[in-house]
Backbone as a printed PyTorch tensor [residue, N CA C, xyz], in Angstrom:
tensor([[[  0.8460,  -1.1990,   0.0000],
         [  0.0000,   0.0000,   0.0000],
         [  0.8760,   1.2420,   0.0000]],

        [[  0.6570,   2.1460,  -0.9370],
         [  1.4610,   3.3560,  -1.0440],
         [  0.8700,   4.4640,  -0.1950]],

        [[  1.7310,   5.4040,   0.1670],
         [  1.2880,   6.5620,   0.9390],
         [  2.0860,   7.7660,   0.4860]],

        [[  1.5590,   8.9640,   0.6990],
         [  2.2840,  10.1630,   0.3200],
         [  3.3350,  10.4850,   1.3590]],

        [[  4.4260,  11.0820,   0.9150],
         [  5.5030,  11.4610,   1.8280],
         [  6.1220,  12.7650,   1.3690]],

        [[  6.4620,  13.6160,   2.2960],
         [  7.0920,  14.8850,   1.9810],
         [  8.5980,  14.6770,   1.8560]],

        [[  9.1610,  15.0310,   0.7280],
         [ 10.5880,  14.8800,   0.5010],
         [ 11.1840,  16.2300,   0.1460]],

        [[ 12.4870,  16.2350,  -0.1160],
         [ 13.1490,  17.4840,  -0.4860],
         [ 12.6440,  18.0060,  -1.8330]],

        [[ 12.1210,  17.1070,  -2.6420],
         [ 11.6610,  17.4840,  -3.9760],
         [ 10.1410,  17.5880,  -4.0760]],

        [[  9.4650,  17.5830,  -2.9420],
         [  8.0130,  17.6850,  -2.9710],
         [  7.3600,  16.4230,  -2.4520]],

        [[  6.0950,  16.2120,  -2.8270],
         [  5.3420,  15.0610,  -2.3550],
         [  5.5350,  13.8930,  -3.3160]],

        [[  5.8450,  12.7280,  -2.7820],
         [  6.0450,  11.5470,  -3.6080],
         [  5.4420,  10.3390,  -2.9160]],

        [[  5.5170,   9.1940,  -3.5830],
         [  4.9710,   7.9720,  -3.0280],
         [  5.9930,   7.3070,  -2.1010]],

        [[  5.5080,   6.7150,  -1.0310],
         [  6.3570,   5.9750,  -0.1040],
         [  5.5390,   4.8290,   0.4610]],

        [[  6.1860,   3.9280,   1.1720],
         [  5.5000,   2.7580,   1.7080],
         [  5.4310,   2.8260,   3.2280]],

        [[  4.4080,   2.1960,   3.8190],
         [  4.3110,   2.1750,   5.2830],
         [  5.5510,   1.5410,   5.8970]],

        [[  5.9640,   2.0560,   7.0210],
         [  7.1890,   1.5790,   7.6610],
         [  6.9710,   0.1990,   8.2720]],

        [[  8.0170,  -0.6360,   8.1970],
         [  7.9350,  -1.9670,   8.7830],
         [  7.8970,  -1.8750,  10.3010]],

        [[  7.2870,  -2.8700,  10.9160],
         [  7.1190,  -2.8480,  12.3690],
         [  8.4660,  -2.9050,  13.0800]],

        [[  9.4690,  -3.5780,  12.4910],
         [ 10.7730,  -3.6670,  13.1470],
         [ 11.4340,  -2.2970,  13.2550]],

        [[ 11.1890,  -1.4370,  12.2800],
         [ 11.7380,  -0.0850,  12.3540],
         [ 11.0120,   0.7270,  13.4280]],

        [[  9.7160,   0.5160,  13.5370],
         [  8.9630,   1.2220,  14.5700],
         [  9.4390,   0.8100,  15.9610]],

        [[  9.7120,  -0.4740,  16.1380],
         [ 10.1950,  -0.9510,  17.4360],
         [ 11.5630,  -0.3490,  17.7450]],

        [[ 12.4520,  -0.3500,  16.7560],
         [ 13.7780,   0.2270,  16.9570],
         [ 13.7130,   1.7010,  17.2970]],

        [[ 12.8630,   2.4320,  16.5790],
         [ 12.7090,   3.8640,  16.8520],
         [ 12.1320,   4.0990,  18.2430]],

        [[ 11.1540,   3.2740,  18.6230],
         [ 10.5420,   3.4240,  19.9450],
         [ 11.5600,   3.1790,  21.0550]],

        [[ 12.4350,   2.1960,  20.8640],
         [ 13.4630,   1.9170,  21.8680],
         [ 14.3870,   3.1200,  22.0540]],

        [[ 14.7780,   3.7400,  20.9410],
         [ 15.6420,   4.9200,  21.0310],
         [ 14.9070,   6.0820,  21.6900]],

        [[ 13.6940,   6.3450,  21.2220],
         [ 12.9440,   7.4930,  21.7340],
         [ 12.6490,   7.3680,  23.2240]],

        [[ 12.1810,   6.2000,  23.6460],
         [ 11.8150,   6.0570,  25.0520],
         [ 13.0390,   5.9590,  25.9530]],

        [[ 14.1700,   5.4910,  25.4060],
         [ 15.4140,   5.5270,  26.1860],
         [ 15.8210,   6.9730,  26.4590]],

        [[ 15.7150,   7.8090,  25.4360],
         [ 16.0050,   9.2350,  25.6070],
         [ 15.0770,   9.8410,  26.6540]],

        [[ 13.8010,   9.4770,  26.5860],
         [ 12.8230,  10.0330,  27.5210],
         [ 13.0860,   9.5710,  28.9530]],

        [[ 13.4840,   8.3130,  29.1150],
         [ 13.7810,   7.8070,  30.4590],
         [ 14.9870,   8.5330,  31.0500]],

        [[ 16.0140,   8.7370,  30.2330],
         [ 17.1960,   9.4640,  30.7040],
         [ 16.8110,  10.8880,  31.1060]],

        [[ 16.0020,  11.5350,  30.2710],
         [ 15.5540,  12.8950,  30.5890],
         [ 14.7360,  12.9110,  31.8750]],

        [[ 13.9050,  11.8950,  32.0500],
         [ 13.0880,  11.7900,  33.2670],
         [ 13.9710,  11.6880,  34.5100]],

        [[ 14.9930,  10.8500,  34.4250],
         [ 15.8890,  10.6670,  35.5720],
         [ 16.6240,  11.9650,  35.8940]],

        [[ 17.0810,  12.6500,  34.8520],
         [ 17.8460,  13.8840,  35.0580],
         [ 16.9910,  14.9600,  35.7240]],

        [[ 15.7810,  15.1810,  35.2010],
         [ 14.9520,  16.2610,  35.7490],
         [ 14.3030,  15.8760,  37.0710]],

        [[ 14.1840,  14.5720,  37.3370],
         [ 13.5310,  14.1560,  38.5810],
         [ 14.3740,  14.4790,  39.8130]],

        [[ 15.6740,  14.6760,  39.6170],
         [ 16.5350,  14.9900,  40.7680],
         [ 16.2110,  16.3750,  41.3370]],

        [[ 16.2930,  17.4480,  40.5320],
         [ 15.9250,  18.7590,  41.1040],
         [ 14.4360,  18.8680,  41.4180]],

        [[ 13.6050,  18.2490,  40.5790],
         [ 12.1660,  18.3280,  40.8300],
         [ 11.7760,  17.5270,  42.0690]],

        [[ 12.5510,  16.4880,  42.3730],
         [ 12.3040,  15.7400,  43.5990],
         [ 12.5320,  16.5990,  44.8330]],

        [[ 13.5380,  17.4610,  44.7640],
         [ 13.7900,  18.3880,  45.8710],
         [ 12.6270,  19.3670,  46.0320]],

        [[ 12.1150,  19.8410,  44.8890],
         [ 10.9790,  20.7660,  44.9370],
         [  9.7420,  20.0610,  45.4900]],

        [[  9.5520,  18.8150,  45.0700],
         [  8.4110,  18.0490,  45.5790],
         [  8.5350,  17.8320,  47.0830]],

        [[  9.7600,  17.5590,  47.5380],
         [  9.9820,  17.4090,  48.9740],
         [  9.6680,  18.6840,  49.7340]],

        [[ 10.0050,  19.8190,  49.1260],
         [  9.6620,  21.1020,  49.7370],
         [  8.1470,  21.2570,  49.8310]],

        [[  7.4520,  20.7880,  48.7860],
         [  5.9920,  20.8430,  48.8070],
         [  5.4070,  19.9870,  49.9110]],

        [[  5.9750,  18.8000,  50.1130],
         [  5.5080,  17.9330,  51.1970],
         [  5.7450,  18.5840,  52.5620]],

        [[  6.8730,  19.2940,  52.6740],
         [  7.1640,  19.9850,  53.9330],
         [  6.1310,  21.0750,  54.1980]],

        [[  5.7420,  21.7860,  53.1430],
         [  4.7130,  22.8140,  53.3000],
         [  3.3680,  22.1970,  53.6800]],

        [[  3.0770,  21.0360,  53.1210],
         [  1.7970,  20.3810,  53.4030],
         [  1.6950,  19.9130,  54.8490]],

        [[  2.8400,  19.7030,  55.4810],
         [  2.8220,  19.2270,  56.8660],
         [  2.3680,  20.3010,  57.8460]],

        [[  2.3930,  21.5520,  57.3950],
         [  1.9330,  22.6600,  58.2280],
         [  0.5480,  23.0930,  57.7550]],

        [[ -0.3840,  23.1870,  58.6620],
         [ -1.7600,  23.5140,  58.2850],
         [ -1.8720,  24.8700,  57.5970]],

        [[ -1.0230,  25.8070,  57.9760],
         [ -1.1060,  27.1580,  57.4130],
         [ -0.6110,  27.2180,  55.9720]],

        [[  0.1920,  26.2530,  55.5590],
         [  0.7430,  26.2570,  54.1930],
         [  0.3760,  24.9790,  53.4340]],

        [[ -0.6590,  24.2880,  53.8640],
         [ -1.0260,  23.0150,  53.2410],
         [ -1.4360,  23.1980,  51.7800]],

        [[ -2.2460,  24.2220,  51.5130],
         [ -2.7220,  24.4440,  50.1410],
         [ -1.5720,  24.7700,  49.1830]],

        [[ -0.6950,  25.7320,  49.5200],
         [  0.4600,  25.9700,  48.6330],
         [  1.3410,  24.7340,  48.4770]],

        [[  1.4500,  23.9530,  49.5320],
         [  2.2560,  22.7380,  49.4640],
         [  1.7050,  21.7460,  48.4580]],

        [[  0.3790,  21.6100,  48.4340],
         [ -0.2420,  20.7020,  47.4630],
         [ -0.0090,  21.1900,  46.0360]],

        [[ -0.0590,  22.5060,  45.8480],
         [  0.1690,  23.0720,  44.5170],
         [  1.6070,  22.8180,  44.0650]],

        [[  2.5610,  23.0630,  44.9550],
         [  3.9730,  22.8470,  44.6230],
         [  4.2320,  21.3780,  44.2940]],

        [[  3.6630,  20.4880,  45.0900],
         [  3.8480,  19.0520,  44.8570],
         [  3.2690,  18.6330,  43.5160]],

        [[  2.0640,  19.1030,  43.2200],
         [  1.4110,  18.7440,  41.9590],
         [  2.1930,  19.2640,  40.7590]],

        [[  2.6550,  20.5120,  40.8460],
         [  3.4130,  21.0940,  39.7340],
         [  4.7190,  20.3410,  39.4970]],

        [[  5.3710,  19.9260,  40.5700],
         [  6.6180,  19.1690,  40.4310],
         [  6.3630,  17.8170,  39.7750]],

        [[  5.2590,  17.1780,  40.1370],
         [  4.9290,  15.8790,  39.5560],
         [  4.5720,  15.9970,  38.0790]],

        [[  3.9300,  17.0940,  37.7120],
         [  3.5850,  17.3090,  36.3030],
         [  4.8290,  17.6750,  35.4960]],

        [[  5.6800,  18.5150,  36.0840],
         [  6.8560,  19.0150,  35.3650],
         [  7.8220,  17.9040,  34.9870]],

        [[  7.8180,  16.8080,  35.7380],
         [  8.7670,  15.7330,  35.4530],
         [  8.4610,  15.0650,  34.1070]],

        [[  7.2370,  15.2360,  33.6130],
         [  6.8580,  14.6490,  32.3270],
         [  7.0400,  15.6170,  31.1560]],

        [[  7.3460,  16.8740,  31.4540],
         [  7.4560,  17.8740,  30.3920],
         [  8.5540,  17.5720,  29.3650]],

        [[  9.7470,  17.0960,  29.7670],
         [ 10.7590,  16.7880,  28.7470],
         [ 10.2810,  15.7620,  27.7270]],

        [[  9.5730,  14.7410,  28.1940],
         [  9.0430,  13.7320,  27.2710],
         [  8.0140,  14.3470,  26.3350]],

        [[  7.1430,  15.1720,  26.8910],
         [  6.1230,  15.8290,  26.0780],
         [  6.7530,  16.7380,  25.0290]],

        [[  7.7380,  17.5190,  25.4280],
         [  8.4050,  18.4210,  24.4900],
         [  9.1740,  17.6450,  23.4270]],

        [[  9.8060,  16.5600,  23.8240],
         [ 10.5890,  15.7600,  22.8760],
         [  9.7090,  15.2490,  21.7400]],

        [[  8.5840,  14.6420,  22.0820],
         [  7.7120,  14.0980,  21.0510],
         [  7.0110,  15.2020,  20.2600]],

        [[  6.6340,  16.2730,  20.9360],
         [  5.9450,  17.3620,  20.2390],
         [  6.8390,  18.0040,  19.1890]],

        [[  8.0520,  18.3620,  19.5780],
         [  8.9680,  19.0100,  18.6420],
         [  9.4080,  18.0490,  17.5420]],

        [[  9.5730,  16.7760,  17.8970],
         [  9.9560,  15.7970,  16.8870],
         [  8.8680,  15.5850,  15.8550]],

        [[  7.6410,  15.3780,  16.3070],
         [  6.5350,  15.1550,  15.3730],
         [  6.2700,  16.3820,  14.5160]],

        [[  6.4820,  17.5570,  15.0840],
         [  6.2780,  18.7800,  14.3000],
         [  7.1890,  18.8130,  13.0790]],

        [[  8.3820,  18.2330,  13.2150],
         [  9.3290,  18.1760,  12.1000],
         [  9.1250,  16.9340,  11.2330]],

        [[  8.2400,  16.0440,  11.6520],
         [  7.9860,  14.8380,  10.8680],
         [  8.6870,  13.6030,  11.3880]],

        [[  9.6170,  13.7680,  12.3300],
         [ 10.2950,  12.5890,  12.8710],
         [ 11.0080,  12.9260,  14.1730]],

        [[ 11.0340,  11.9690,  15.0750],
         [ 11.8540,  12.0630,  16.2780],
         [ 13.2550,  11.5640,  15.9460]],

        [[ 14.1450,  11.5770,  16.9120],
         [ 15.4940,  11.0610,  16.6720],
         [ 15.4650,   9.5700,  16.3570]],

        [[ 14.5960,   8.8460,  17.0480],
         [ 14.4760,   7.4160,  16.7740],
         [ 13.9610,   7.1460,  15.3730]],

        [[ 12.9700,   7.9030,  14.9470],
         [ 12.4370,   7.7450,  13.5930],
         [ 13.4890,   8.0950,  12.5500]],

        [[ 14.2470,   9.1490,  12.8090],
         [ 15.3020,   9.5420,  11.8730],
         [ 16.3670,   8.4540,  11.7790]],

        [[ 16.6860,   7.8400,  12.9200],
         [ 17.7010,   6.7880,  12.9240],
         [ 17.2810,   5.5970,  12.0810]],

        [[ 15.9860,   5.3260,  12.0290],
         [ 15.4940,   4.1860,  11.2610],
         [ 14.7760,   4.6130,   9.9820]],

        [[ 15.0520,   5.8370,   9.5460],
         [ 14.6620,   6.2890,   8.2160],
         [ 13.1650,   6.2100,   7.9490]],

        [[ 12.3580,   6.7720,   8.8400],
         [ 10.9490,   6.9270,   8.4960],
         [ 10.3950,   8.1940,   9.1180]],

        [[  9.2620,   8.6050,   8.5990],
         [  8.6680,   9.8690,   9.0100],
         [  7.2050,   9.6740,   9.3970]],

        [[  6.7170,  10.5760,  10.2170],
         [  5.3010,  10.6150,  10.5670],
         [  4.7010,  11.8450,   9.9010]],

        [[  3.7820,  11.6090,   8.9680],
         [  3.2630,  12.6840,   8.1360],
         [  1.7430,  12.6720,   8.1080]],

        [[  1.1910,  13.7690,   7.6340],
         [ -0.2490,  13.8650,   7.4360],
         [ -0.6540,  12.8890,   6.3380]],

        [[ -1.6420,  12.0520,   6.6130],
         [ -2.0580,  11.0410,   5.6460],
         [ -2.7340,  11.6500,   4.4290]],

        [[ -3.1350,  12.9260,   4.5220],
         [ -3.8640,  13.5440,   3.4190],
         [ -2.9630,  14.2810,   2.4420]],

        [[ -1.9390,  14.9770,   2.9490],
         [ -1.1110,  15.7830,   2.0460],
         [  0.3810,  15.4960,   2.1540]],

        [[  0.7770,  14.5640,   3.0140],
         [  2.1820,  14.1980,   3.1080],
         [  3.0600,  15.1970,   3.8240]],

        [[  2.4680,  16.1350,   4.5480],
         [  3.2540,  17.1280,   5.2790],
         [  3.3540,  16.7440,   6.7500]],

        [[  4.4040,  17.2060,   7.4390],
         [  4.4930,  16.9470,   8.8850],
         [  3.3020,  17.5610,   9.6080]],

        [[  2.8360,  16.9230,  10.6720],
         [  1.7130,  17.4960,  11.4250],
         [  2.1160,  18.8140,  12.0720]],

        [[  1.1650,  19.7010,  12.2240],
         [  1.4450,  20.9930,  12.8380],
         [  1.6950,  20.8660,  14.3270]],

        [[  1.9920,  21.9900,  14.9490],
         [  2.3560,  21.9930,  16.3610],
         [  1.1960,  21.5540,  17.2470]],

        [[ -0.0320,  21.9480,  16.9010],
         [ -1.1760,  21.5930,  17.7440],
         [ -1.4240,  20.0900,  17.7180]],

        [[ -1.4590,  19.5220,  16.5210],
         [ -1.6940,  18.0820,  16.4170],
         [ -0.5290,  17.2980,  17.0230]],

        [[  0.6780,  17.7910,  16.8460],
         [  1.8420,  17.1270,  17.4450],
         [  1.7560,  17.1470,  18.9680]],

        [[  1.3030,  18.2750,  19.5200],
         [  1.1770,  18.3910,  20.9720],
         [  0.1260,  17.4280,  21.5130]],

        [[ -1.0370,  17.3960,  20.8730],
         [ -2.1100,  16.5160,  21.3440],
         [ -1.6990,  15.0510,  21.2000]],

        [[ -1.0720,  14.7220,  20.0650],
         [ -0.6120,  13.3420,  19.8610],
         [  0.4390,  12.9680,  20.8960]],

        [[  1.3000,  13.9010,  21.2420],
         [  2.3270,  13.6410,  22.2480],
         [  1.7130,  13.4650,  23.6330]],

        [[  0.6780,  14.2370,  23.9340],
         [ -0.0260,  14.0720,  25.2050],
         [ -0.6050,  12.6650,  25.3240]],

        [[ -1.1490,  12.1660,  24.2200],
         [ -1.6850,  10.8040,  24.2190],
         [ -0.5640,   9.7930,  24.4520]],

        [[  0.5780,   9.9980,  23.7960],
         [  1.7120,   9.0810,  23.9740],
         [  2.2020,   9.0710,  25.4170]],

        [[  2.3080,  10.2570,  26.0130],
         [  2.7600,  10.3460,  27.4030],
         [  1.7510,   9.6810,  28.3320]],

        [[  0.4610,   9.9090,  28.0800],
         [ -0.5800,   9.2830,  28.9030],
         [ -0.5300,   7.7650,  28.7690]],

        [[ -0.3440,   7.2770,  27.5510],
         [ -0.2350,   5.8340,  27.3320],
         [  0.9760,   5.2640,  28.0690]],

        [[  2.1140,   5.9450,  27.9290],
         [  3.3240,   5.4730,  28.5910],
         [  3.1980,   5.4620,  30.0980]],

        [[  2.6170,   6.5260,  30.6530],
         [  2.4280,   6.6080,  32.1000],
         [  1.4840,   5.5160,  32.5900]],

        [[  0.4390,   5.2360,  31.8140],
         [ -0.5200,   4.2030,  32.2060],
         [  0.1340,   2.8250,  32.2450]],

        [[  0.9620,   2.5360,  31.2580],
         [  1.6430,   1.2370,  31.2240],
         [  2.5670,   1.0870,  32.4310]],

        [[  3.3050,   2.1520,  32.7550],
         [  4.2080,   2.1070,  33.9120],
         [  3.4170,   1.9310,  35.2060]],

        [[  2.3300,   2.6820,  35.3590],
         [  1.5110,   2.5780,  36.5700],
         [  0.8720,   1.1980,  36.6920]],

        [[  0.4320,   0.6430,  35.5680],
         [ -0.1670,  -0.6940,  35.5970],
         [  0.8620,  -1.7370,  36.0250]],

        [[  2.0720,  -1.6030,  35.4970],
         [  3.1340,  -2.5510,  35.8730],
         [  3.4970,  -2.4080,  37.3480]],

        [[  3.6610,  -1.1650,  37.8010],
         [  4.0130,  -0.9350,  39.2040],
         [  2.8990,  -1.4100,  40.1290]],

        [[  1.6570,  -1.1660,  39.7300],
         [  0.5370,  -1.6050,  40.5450],
         [  0.4320,  -3.1140,  40.6140]],

        [[  0.7060,  -3.7740,  39.4910],
         [  0.6580,  -5.2360,  39.4620],
         [  1.7330,  -5.8430,  40.3600]],

        [[  2.8790,  -5.1640,  40.4450],
         [  4.0030,  -5.6840,  41.2290],
         [  3.9180,  -5.3180,  42.7050]],

        [[  3.0150,  -4.4170,  43.0620],
         [  2.9500,  -3.9120,  44.4350],
         [  1.9960,  -4.7440,  45.2930]],

        [[  2.0960,  -4.5470,  46.5930],
         [  1.1860,  -5.1630,  47.5560],
         [ -0.0860,  -4.3180,  47.6460]],

        [[ -1.2420,  -4.9480,  47.4310],
         [ -2.4990,  -4.2070,  47.3430],
         [ -3.2540,  -4.1090,  48.6660]],

        [[ -2.7640,  -4.7520,  49.6890],
         [ -3.5340,  -4.8900,  50.9230],
         [ -3.9380,  -3.5540,  51.5380]],

        [[ -3.0100,  -2.6250,  51.5870],
         [ -3.2710,  -1.3650,  52.2860],
         [ -3.5420,  -0.2040,  51.3320]],

        [[ -3.9520,  -0.5050,  50.1410],
         [ -4.2380,   0.5530,  49.1740],
         [ -5.4890,   1.3270,  49.5660]],

        [[ -5.4480,   2.6170,  49.3010],
         [ -6.6300,   3.4560,  49.5050],
         [ -7.5490,   3.3240,  48.2910]],

        [[ -8.7510,   3.8600,  48.4310],
         [ -9.6960,   3.8420,  47.3060],
         [ -9.1260,   4.6010,  46.1130]],

        [[ -8.4320,   5.6950,  46.3830],
         [ -7.8190,   6.4990,  45.3160],
         [ -6.7720,   5.6880,  44.5570]],

        [[ -5.9230,   4.9730,  45.2810],
         [ -4.8700,   4.1820,  44.6420],
         [ -5.4570,   3.0430,  43.8110]],

        [[ -6.5030,   2.4230,  44.3170],
         [ -7.1430,   1.3500,  43.5510],
         [ -7.7820,   1.8940,  42.2760]],

        [[ -8.3700,   3.0770,  42.3710],
         [ -8.9830,   3.6940,  41.1920],
         [ -7.9380,   3.9970,  40.1250]],

        [[ -6.8050,   4.5500,  40.5570],
         [ -5.7180,   4.8460,  39.6210],
         [ -5.2230,   3.5690,  38.9520]],

        [[ -5.1040,   2.5090,  39.7240],
         [ -4.6240,   1.2340,  39.1830],
         [ -5.5980,   0.6770,  38.1470]],

        [[ -6.8790,   0.7240,  38.4510],
         [ -7.8870,   0.2220,  37.5130],
         [ -7.8800,   1.0400,  36.2250]],

        [[ -7.8020,   2.3550,  36.3600],
         [ -7.7480,   3.2130,  35.1750],
         [ -6.4970,   2.9200,  34.3450]],

        [[ -5.3730,   2.6850,  35.0300],
         [ -4.1310,   2.3630,  34.3200],
         [ -4.2680,   1.0540,  33.5540]],

        [[ -4.9350,   0.0720,  34.1510],
         [ -5.1550,  -1.2040,  33.4640],
         [ -6.0360,  -1.0220,  32.2300]],

        [[ -7.0640,  -0.1950,  32.3600],
         [ -7.9620,   0.0500,  31.2290],
         [ -7.2100,   0.7180,  30.0800]],

        [[ -6.4280,   1.7490,  30.4130],
         [ -5.6720,   2.4560,  29.3760],
         [ -4.6200,   1.5390,  28.7580]],

        [[ -4.0010,   0.6900,  29.5670],
         [ -3.0260,  -0.2630,  29.0370],
         [ -3.6860,  -1.2140,  28.0420]],

        [[ -4.9010,  -1.6310,  28.3490],
         [ -5.6430,  -2.4610,  27.4010],
         [ -5.8940,  -1.7310,  26.0910]],

        [[ -6.2010,  -0.4440,  26.1820],
         [ -6.4000,   0.3700,  24.9770],
         [ -5.1070,   0.4520,  24.1700]],

        [[ -3.9770,   0.5850,  24.8800],
         [ -2.6750,   0.6340,  24.2050],
         [ -2.4240,  -0.6570,  23.4290]],

        [[ -2.7310,  -1.7930,  24.0460],
         [ -2.5230,  -3.0880,  23.3880],
         [ -3.3590,  -3.1850,  22.1190]],

        [[ -4.6250,  -2.8060,  22.2160],
         [ -5.5020,  -2.8440,  21.0370],
         [ -5.0040,  -1.8810,  19.9670]],

        [[ -4.5850,  -0.6980,  20.3990],
         [ -4.0870,   0.3140,  19.4640],
         [ -2.8900,  -0.2080,  18.6750]],

        [[ -1.9150,  -0.7710,  19.3790],
         [ -0.6990,  -1.2440,  18.7220],
         [ -0.9270,  -2.5250,  17.9310]],

        [[ -1.9480,  -3.2920,  18.2920],
         [ -2.2290,  -4.5360,  17.5720],
         [ -2.6320,  -4.2710,  16.1300]],

        [[ -3.1330,  -3.0740,  15.8530],
         [ -3.5370,  -2.7430,  14.4950],
         [ -2.3340,  -2.5400,  13.5680]],

        [[ -1.1550,  -2.2870,  14.1310],
         [  0.0250,  -2.0410,  13.2900],
         [  0.3740,  -3.2670,  12.4520]],

        [[  0.5650,  -4.4520,  13.0550],
         [  0.8540,  -5.6210,  12.2160],
         [ -0.3950,  -6.2410,  11.5940]],

        [[ -1.5610,  -5.9410,  12.1560],
         [ -2.7810,  -6.6090,  11.6940],
         [ -3.3210,  -6.0260,  10.3960]],

        [[ -3.0600,  -4.7450,  10.1370],
         [ -3.6130,  -4.1030,   8.9480],
         [ -2.5060,  -3.7670,   7.9630]],

        [[ -2.8000,  -3.9040,   6.6950],
         [ -1.7660,  -3.7060,   5.6730],
         [ -1.2370,  -2.2810,   5.6290]],

        [[ -2.0060,  -1.3230,   6.1220],
         [ -1.5410,   0.0680,   6.1210],
         [ -0.4850,   0.3220,   7.1840]],

        [[ -0.3700,  -0.5870,   8.1730],
         [  0.6040,  -0.4120,   9.2400],
         [  0.2970,   0.7500,  10.1610]],

        [[ -0.9640,   1.1440,  10.2330],
         [ -1.3520,   2.2960,  11.0520],
         [ -2.0760,   1.8380,  12.3100]],

        [[ -1.6520,   2.3930,  13.4440],
         [ -2.3490,   2.1280,  14.6950],
         [ -3.6570,   2.9180,  14.7160]],

        [[ -4.5100,   2.6080,  15.6810],
         [ -5.7720,   3.3390,  15.7900],
         [ -5.5370,   4.8230,  16.0420]],

        [[ -4.5180,   5.1310,  16.8520],
         [ -4.2230,   6.5410,  17.1150],
         [ -3.7010,   7.2420,  15.8600]],

        [[ -2.9910,   6.5070,  14.9990],
         [ -2.5600,   7.0910,  13.7270],
         [ -3.7770,   7.4930,  12.9010]],

        [[ -4.7730,   6.6370,  12.8870],
         [ -5.9920,   6.9300,  12.1330],
         [ -6.7510,   8.0940,  12.7700]],

        [[ -6.7920,   8.1010,  14.0960],
         [ -7.5050,   9.1660,  14.8000],
         [ -6.9190,  10.5330,  14.4700]],

        [[ -5.5900,  10.6100,  14.4240],
         [ -4.9230,  11.8810,  14.1520],
         [ -4.5810,  12.0650,  12.6760]],

        [[ -5.0540,  11.1420,  11.8310],
         [ -4.8340,  11.2090,  10.3820],
         [ -3.3480,  11.2930,  10.0450]],

        [[ -2.5970,  10.3790,  10.6380],
         [ -1.1570,  10.3290,  10.4160],
         [ -0.7780,   9.0180,   9.7400]],

        [[  0.3310,   9.0500,   9.0250],
         [  0.8740,   7.8490,   8.4060],
         [  2.3800,   7.8430,   8.6290]],

        [[  2.9210,   6.6750,   8.8810],
         [  4.3700,   6.5400,   9.0800],
         [  4.9400,   5.8380,   7.8630]],

        [[  5.8210,   6.5340,   7.1460],
         [  6.2970,   6.0240,   5.8640],
         [  7.8150,   6.0210,   5.8070]],

        [[  8.3360,   5.1510,   4.9460],
         [  9.7730,   5.0450,   4.7400],
         [ 10.0520,   4.9770,   3.2490]],

        [[ 11.3280,   5.1380,   2.8990],
         [ 11.7050,   5.0290,   1.4960],
         [ 11.3250,   6.2290,   0.6660]],

        [[ 11.2550,   7.4040,   1.2790],
         [ 10.8950,   8.6020,   0.5220],
         [ 12.0060,   8.9620,  -0.4530]],

        [[ 11.6180,   9.3480,  -1.6500],
         [ 12.6040,   9.7080,  -2.6710],
         [ 13.4160,  10.9100,  -2.2300]],

        [[ 14.7140,  10.8730,  -2.5120],
         [ 15.5820,  11.9940,  -2.1780],
         [ 16.2210,  11.8900,  -0.8180]],

        [[ 15.8040,  10.9200,  -0.0080],
         [ 16.4060,  10.7370,   1.3070],
         [ 17.5290,   9.7150,   1.1940]],

        [[ 18.7570,  10.1800,   1.0970],
         [ 19.8930,   9.2780,   0.9180],
         [ 20.4670,   8.7920,   2.2410]],

        [[ 20.2670,   9.5470,   3.3060],
         [ 20.7570,   9.1380,   4.6180],
         [ 19.7040,   8.2670,   5.2880]],

        [[ 19.9750,   6.9780,   5.3740],
         [ 18.9960,   6.0450,   5.9010],
         [ 19.2750,   5.6760,   7.3510]],

        [[ 20.1810,   6.3800,   8.0030],
         [ 20.4300,   6.1410,   9.4160],
         [ 20.8280,   4.7060,   9.6970]],

        [[ 20.1350,   4.0830,  10.6410],
         [ 20.4220,   2.7000,  11.0130],
         [ 19.7090,   1.6890,  10.1240]],

        [[ 18.9630,   2.1590,   9.1330],
         [ 18.1690,   1.2500,   8.3210],
         [ 19.0280,   0.2930,   7.5070]],

        [[ 20.1320,   0.7930,   6.9240],
         [ 21.0080,  -0.0900,   6.1530],
         [ 21.5850,  -1.1880,   7.0420]],

        [[ 22.0190,  -0.8050,   8.2430],
         [ 22.5520,  -1.7960,   9.1850],
         [ 21.4860,  -2.8250,   9.5370]],

        [[ 20.2520,  -2.3650,   9.7770],
         [ 19.1720,  -3.2730,  10.1310],
         [ 18.8670,  -4.2210,   8.9810]],

        [[ 18.8550,  -3.7090,   7.7590],
         [ 18.5880,  -4.5580,   6.5970],
         [ 19.6590,  -5.6290,   6.4380]],

        [[ 20.9180,  -5.2530,   6.6780],
         [ 21.9960,  -6.2360,   6.5580],
         [ 21.8690,  -7.3230,   7.6110]],

        [[ 21.5050,  -6.9320,   8.8370],
         [ 21.3690,  -7.9160,   9.9100],
         [ 20.2210,  -8.8780,   9.6290]],

        [[ 19.1080,  -8.3540,   9.1580],
         [ 17.9430,  -9.2010,   8.8800],
         [ 18.2070, -10.1080,   7.6890]],

        [[ 19.0100,  -9.6050,   6.7170],
         [ 19.2730, -10.3690,   5.5050],
         [ 20.2500, -11.5090,   5.6840]],

        [[ 20.9130, -11.5870,   6.8230],
         [ 21.8940, -12.6590,   7.0470],
         [ 21.2100, -14.0050,   7.2700]]])
């Protein structure tokens, strides 16, 4: 199945990216995000601790909750910015390494900043849900509060949605996940004029052995 792709010479035909390239790109992208998370969590952890200290005093409990919440949200901002800025250009570093792009399925252009931001928010939410579901599954549930159980159940539900979403990639000939269809995006490789194939040549040689 052919798809449009934006190249240096305009719009041309390209093919949906193979699942092995998507996996390789995802490994690179999420490794970068994990490293960024660890780096920013150190100073933000100090800020969160300050928020907890404020919450321990009745006179500053409300500001303490605000500081704690902002610190917890801010730790995800590097991941959100990474995917947003990458998608706005048509590819993240992982996608570039494996020679494919994420483009508008209608005109072959990179998605704009708004669509990239919303799509990135979905990716971050999906990633957070999978992590929470795994942590919840591995934890002792005996002393959980109603709030913690609710979060765990919601994480399991979203994780199930992630599984269904990704199952469409190998199941359909277009290679598009449900979220790709929702945001009218297509991931394509082999665009004319792109001579730098990143890690794709190495991957092809390894698979061809």
